[in-house]
mmCIF file of C-alpha atoms in Angstrom:
data_model
loop_
_atom_site.group_PDB
_atom_site.id
_atom_site.type_symbol
_atom_site.label_atom_id
_atom_site.label_comp_id
_atom_site.label_asym_id
_atom_site.label_seq_id
_atom_site.Cartn_x
_atom_site.Cartn_y
_atom_site.Cartn_z
ATOM 1 C CA MET A 40 -13.345 -5.742 23.495
ATOM 2 C CA ASN A 41 -14.353 -8.132 20.551
ATOM 3 C CA TYR A 42 -11.699 -10.747 19.507
ATOM 4 C CA THR A 43 -12.366 -12.990 16.631
ATOM 5 C CA GLU A 44 -9.928 -15.581 15.474
ATOM 6 C CA ASP A 45 -9.642 -17.874 12.228
ATOM 7 C CA LYS A 46 -13.331 -16.637 10.724
ATOM 8 C CA LEU A 47 -14.089 -16.366 7.052
ATOM 9 C CA PHE A 48 -16.074 -13.036 6.138
ATOM 10 C CA ASP A 49 -17.669 -13.710 3.042
ATOM 11 C CA LYS A 50 -19.506 -11.076 0.592
ATOM 12 C CA ILE A 51 -20.522 -8.940 3.597
ATOM 13 C CA LYS A 52 -21.416 -5.273 3.092
ATOM 14 C CA PHE A 53 -20.099 -3.699 5.959
ATOM 15 C CA GLN A 54 -21.881 -0.501 5.371
ATOM 16 C CA GLU A 55 -25.021 -2.533 6.128
ATOM 17 C CA GLU A 56 -23.399 -4.669 9.074
ATOM 18 C CA ALA A 57 -20.939 -3.017 11.113
ATOM 19 C CA LEU A 58 -17.630 -4.455 12.048
ATOM 20 C CA GLU A 59 -17.204 -4.421 15.560
ATOM 21 C CA ILE A 60 -14.285 -2.719 17.121
ATOM 22 C CA GLY A 61 -11.862 -5.377 18.168
ATOM 23 C CA GLU A 62 -9.097 -7.532 17.150
ATOM 24 C CA TYR A 63 -9.320 -9.946 14.209
ATOM 25 C CA GLU A 64 -6.636 -12.510 13.946
ATOM 26 C CA ASN A 65 -5.881 -14.972 11.106
ATOM 27 C CA CYS A 66 -9.290 -13.925 9.373
ATOM 28 C CA ILE A 67 -10.152 -13.865 5.687
ATOM 29 C CA PHE A 68 -12.362 -11.012 4.529
ATOM 30 C CA ARG A 69 -13.487 -12.444 0.874
ATOM 31 C CA GLN A 70 -15.553 -10.031 -1.480
ATOM 32 C CA CYS A 71 -16.393 -7.843 1.156
ATOM 33 C CA ASP A 72 -17.193 -4.107 0.910
ATOM 34 C CA PHE A 73 -15.788 -1.789 3.556
ATOM 35 C CA SER A 74 -16.084 1.309 1.262
ATOM 36 C CA ASN A 75 -16.458 4.526 3.023
ATOM 37 C CA THR A 76 -16.905 2.770 6.419
ATOM 38 C CA ASN A 77 -15.026 3.506 9.579
ATOM 39 C CA LEU A 78 -12.362 0.883 10.615
ATOM 40 C CA SER A 79 -10.631 3.174 13.103
ATOM 41 C CA GLU A 80 -9.030 1.318 16.150
ATOM 42 C CA ILE A 81 -9.524 -2.065 14.751
ATOM 43 C CA LYS A 82 -6.683 -4.628 14.790
ATOM 44 C CA PHE A 83 -6.168 -7.181 11.951
ATOM 45 C CA ILE A 84 -3.335 -9.359 12.570
ATOM 46 C CA ASP A 85 -2.274 -12.191 9.869
ATOM 47 C CA CYS A 86 -5.379 -11.500 8.113
ATOM 48 C CA GLU A 87 -6.230 -11.832 4.422
ATOM 49 C CA PHE A 88 -8.253 -9.365 1.954
ATOM 50 C CA ILE A 89 -9.405 -10.984 -1.118
ATOM 51 C CA GLY A 90 -11.232 -9.231 -3.926
ATOM 52 C CA SER A 91 -12.518 -6.795 -1.232
ATOM 53 C CA ASN A 92 -13.432 -2.977 -1.509
ATOM 54 C CA LEU A 93 -11.759 -0.814 1.107
ATOM 55 C CA SER A 94 -12.005 2.562 -1.002
ATOM 56 C CA LEU A 95 -12.288 5.560 1.281
ATOM 57 C CA ALA A 96 -12.568 3.713 4.501
ATOM 58 C CA VAL A 97 -11.289 5.578 7.595
ATOM 59 C CA LEU A 98 -7.979 4.126 8.854
ATOM 60 C CA THR A 99 -7.456 6.117 12.117
ATOM 61 C CA LYS A 100 -5.350 4.114 14.541
ATOM 62 C CA THR A 101 -6.259 0.928 12.509
ATOM 63 C CA ALA A 102 -3.781 -1.811 13.015
ATOM 64 C CA PHE A 103 -2.638 -3.782 10.102
ATOM 65 C CA ARG A 104 -0.049 -6.408 11.074
ATOM 66 C CA ASP A 105 1.201 -8.997 8.524
ATOM 67 C CA ILE A 106 -1.805 -8.447 6.348
ATOM 68 C CA LYS A 107 -2.266 -9.851 2.664
ATOM 69 C CA PHE A 108 -4.303 -7.839 0.097
ATOM 70 C CA ASN A 109 -5.116 -9.684 -2.892
ATOM 71 C CA GLU A 110 -7.220 -8.054 -6.000
ATOM 72 C CA CYS A 111 -8.644 -5.390 -3.610
ATOM 73 C CA LYS A 112 -10.026 -1.962 -4.574
ATOM 74 C CA MET A 113 -8.256 0.480 -2.063
ATOM 75 C CA LEU A 114 -8.814 3.943 -3.676
ATOM 76 C CA GLY A 115 -8.196 6.953 -1.467
ATOM 77 C CA LEU A 116 -6.655 5.494 1.486
ATOM 78 C CA HIS A 117 -4.631 7.228 4.207
ATOM 79 C CA PHE A 118 -2.307 4.684 5.496
ATOM 80 C CA GLU A 119 -0.539 7.484 7.345
ATOM 81 C CA ASN A 120 -3.400 7.481 10.066
ATOM 82 C CA CYS A 121 -2.785 3.856 10.934
ATOM 83 C CA ASN A 122 -1.473 2.384 14.069
ATOM 84 C CA GLU A 123 2.263 2.533 13.275
ATOM 85 C CA PHE A 124 3.112 -0.441 15.388
ATOM 86 C CA GLY A 125 3.832 -3.414 13.458
ATOM 87 C CA LEU A 126 2.380 -1.966 10.277
ATOM 88 C CA ALA A 127 3.142 -4.628 7.643
ATOM 89 C CA PHE A 128 1.247 -5.659 4.447
ATOM 90 C CA THR A 129 1.713 -7.013 0.946
ATOM 91 C CA PHE A 130 -0.357 -6.011 -2.156
ATOM 92 C CA GLU A 131 -0.935 -8.268 -5.095
ATOM 93 C CA ASN A 132 -3.160 -7.156 -8.080
ATOM 94 C CA CYS A 133 -4.549 -4.232 -6.054
ATOM 95 C CA GLN A 134 -5.739 -0.732 -6.932
ATOM 96 C CA LEU A 135 -4.310 1.794 -4.573
ATOM 97 C CA ASN A 136 -4.958 4.859 -6.678
ATOM 98 C CA HIS A 137 -4.862 8.270 -5.002
ATOM 99 C CA SER A 138 -3.704 6.817 -1.628
ATOM 100 C CA SER A 139 -1.231 8.361 0.864
ATOM 101 C CA PHE A 140 1.630 6.526 2.706
ATOM 102 C CA TYR A 141 2.955 9.979 3.874
ATOM 103 C CA LYS A 142 5.639 9.314 6.416
ATOM 104 C CA THR A 143 4.836 5.866 7.087
ATOM 105 C CA ILE A 144 7.419 3.097 7.824
ATOM 106 C CA ILE A 145 6.911 0.417 5.598
ATOM 107 C CA LYS A 146 10.076 -1.247 4.898
ATOM 108 C CA LYS A 147 10.381 -4.581 2.755
ATOM 109 C CA THR A 148 6.848 -3.925 1.433
ATOM 110 C CA THR A 149 5.830 -6.024 -1.740
ATOM 111 C CA PHE A 150 3.464 -4.363 -4.223
ATOM 112 C CA ASN A 151 2.942 -6.840 -7.200
ATOM 113 C CA ASN A 152 1.112 -5.948 -10.294
ATOM 114 C CA CYS A 153 -0.477 -3.076 -8.437
ATOM 115 C CA GLN A 154 -1.914 0.291 -9.786
ATOM 116 C CA LEU A 155 -0.354 3.045 -7.564
ATOM 117 C CA ILE A 156 -1.610 6.134 -9.651
ATOM 118 C CA GLU A 157 -1.063 9.395 -7.712
ATOM 119 C CA VAL A 158 0.012 7.823 -4.746
ATOM 120 C CA ASP A 159 1.812 9.774 -2.098
ATOM 121 C CA PHE A 160 4.953 8.192 -0.772
ATOM 122 C CA THR A 161 6.220 11.562 0.508
ATOM 123 C CA GLU A 162 8.811 11.269 3.477
ATOM 124 C CA CYS A 163 8.175 7.380 3.484
ATOM 125 C CA GLU A 164 10.538 4.766 4.555
ATOM 126 C CA LEU A 165 10.382 2.292 1.682
ATOM 127 C CA THR A 166 13.911 0.520 2.331
ATOM 128 C CA GLY A 167 13.880 -3.098 0.704
ATOM 129 C CA SER A 168 10.440 -2.730 -0.889
ATOM 130 C CA ILE A 169 9.668 -4.274 -4.056
ATOM 131 C CA PHE A 170 7.461 -2.813 -6.940
ATOM 132 C CA GLU A 171 6.811 -5.676 -9.156
ATOM 133 C CA SER A 172 5.133 -4.780 -12.606
ATOM 134 C CA CYS A 173 3.489 -1.428 -10.737
ATOM 135 C CA ASP A 174 1.937 1.475 -12.416
ATOM 136 C CA LEU A 175 3.324 4.432 -10.572
ATOM 137 C CA ASN A 176 1.986 7.313 -12.925
ATOM 138 C CA ASN A 177 2.182 10.548 -11.098
ATOM 139 C CA ALA A 178 3.029 8.813 -7.790
ATOM 140 C CA VAL A 179 4.805 11.429 -5.570
ATOM 141 C CA PHE A 180 8.581 10.653 -4.062
ATOM 142 C CA ASN A 181 9.801 13.404 -2.148
ATOM 143 C CA ASN A 182 12.494 13.048 0.790
ATOM 144 C CA THR A 183 11.545 9.259 0.421
ATOM 145 C CA ASN A 184 13.862 6.710 1.394
ATOM 146 C CA ILE A 185 13.726 4.287 -1.343
ATOM 147 C CA GLU A 186 17.315 2.612 -0.633
ATOM 148 C CA LYS A 187 17.587 -1.108 -1.997
ATOM 149 C CA VAL A 188 13.835 -0.983 -3.577
ATOM 150 C CA ASP A 189 13.326 -2.621 -6.766
ATOM 151 C CA PHE A 190 11.739 -0.710 -9.401
ATOM 152 C CA ARG A 191 13.105 -2.868 -12.321
ATOM 153 C CA THR A 192 9.722 -3.860 -13.727
ATOM 154 C CA ALA A 193 7.902 -0.755 -12.365
ATOM 155 C CA PHE A 194 6.890 1.920 -14.852
ATOM 156 C CA ASN A 195 5.571 5.352 -15.458
ATOM 157 C CA TYR A 196 7.339 6.592 -12.371
ATOM 158 C CA SER A 197 9.159 9.935 -11.934
ATOM 159 C CA ILE A 198 11.732 10.011 -9.012
ATOM 160 C CA ASP A 199 14.130 12.622 -8.428
ATOM 161 C CA PRO A 200 17.415 11.389 -7.457
ATOM 162 C CA GLU A 201 18.362 14.395 -5.661
ATOM 163 C CA LEU A 202 15.307 14.660 -3.477
ATOM 164 C CA ASN A 203 15.240 11.171 -2.179
ATOM 165 C CA ARG A 204 17.661 8.444 -0.644
ATOM 166 C CA ILE A 205 18.080 5.907 -3.607
ATOM 167 C CA LYS A 206 21.444 4.140 -2.636
ATOM 168 C CA MET A 207 21.396 0.700 -4.181
ATOM 169 C CA ALA A 208 17.907 1.087 -5.461
ATOM 170 C CA LYS A 209 17.355 -1.190 -8.479
ATOM 171 C CA PHE A 210 16.223 0.259 -11.804
ATOM 172 C CA SER A 211 15.958 -1.318 -15.464
ATOM 173 C CA ILE A 212 17.396 0.667 -18.547
ATOM 174 C CA GLN A 213 13.734 1.283 -19.725
ATOM 175 C CA GLY A 214 13.265 3.101 -16.151
ATOM 176 C CA ILE A 215 16.080 5.714 -16.565
ATOM 177 C CA PRO A 216 13.707 8.421 -18.228
ATOM 178 C CA GLY A 217 11.794 8.117 -14.925
ATOM 179 C CA LEU A 218 14.871 9.322 -13.071
ATOM 180 C CA LEU A 219 15.689 12.113 -15.782
ATOM 181 C CA ASN A 220 12.363 13.582 -16.124
ATOM 182 C CA LYS A 221 13.182 16.976 -14.429
ATOM 183 C CA TYR A 222 16.100 17.776 -16.844
ATOM 184 C CA ASN A 223 13.354 17.544 -19.841
ATOM 185 C CA ILE A 224 15.668 15.802 -22.136
ATOM 186 C CA ASP A 225 14.699 13.441 -25.037
ATOM 187 C CA ILE A 226 16.011 9.942 -24.550
ATOM 188 C CA GLU A 227 15.721 7.509 -27.561
ATOM 189 C CA ASN A 228 16.122 3.721 -27.871
#
């Protein structure tokens, strides 16, 4: 099995050049195009993806351990198919629209300035996570554990407190309508 450490991958189109199945540790993937590629069974450990496109990549048993995604386009990804052992990442300035975290355990995950439009967080374990300045328009929270999650600067969310575990979650006063949507009431400033 291939083992690659401390390598910079710069501006590579992985549809044309295959990424070998193996383990990639402490590597940087800068402005790489993984869109529609098969990343199944590849292990990424302490890696950083910068300005890369991973949209519609296949993530079957893909391992993401302590990964940083910065300014990445990540549309339509199915994180529930990833290897769940050690699954940990942070997202900064990323587009994750139409992705799914169904039943994933991603405690203490940071989403900073991300688009999370129509993302599925159904039955997800998000305890202690942070949604800093994130657009959660039409994101789905159903039977989701959002205890101690910080939504204070997030916007456009709709979360039903009766269908989710929300103890000690943090919301701003501007976010209160997102907790009361199901009641179809008009809240004015």
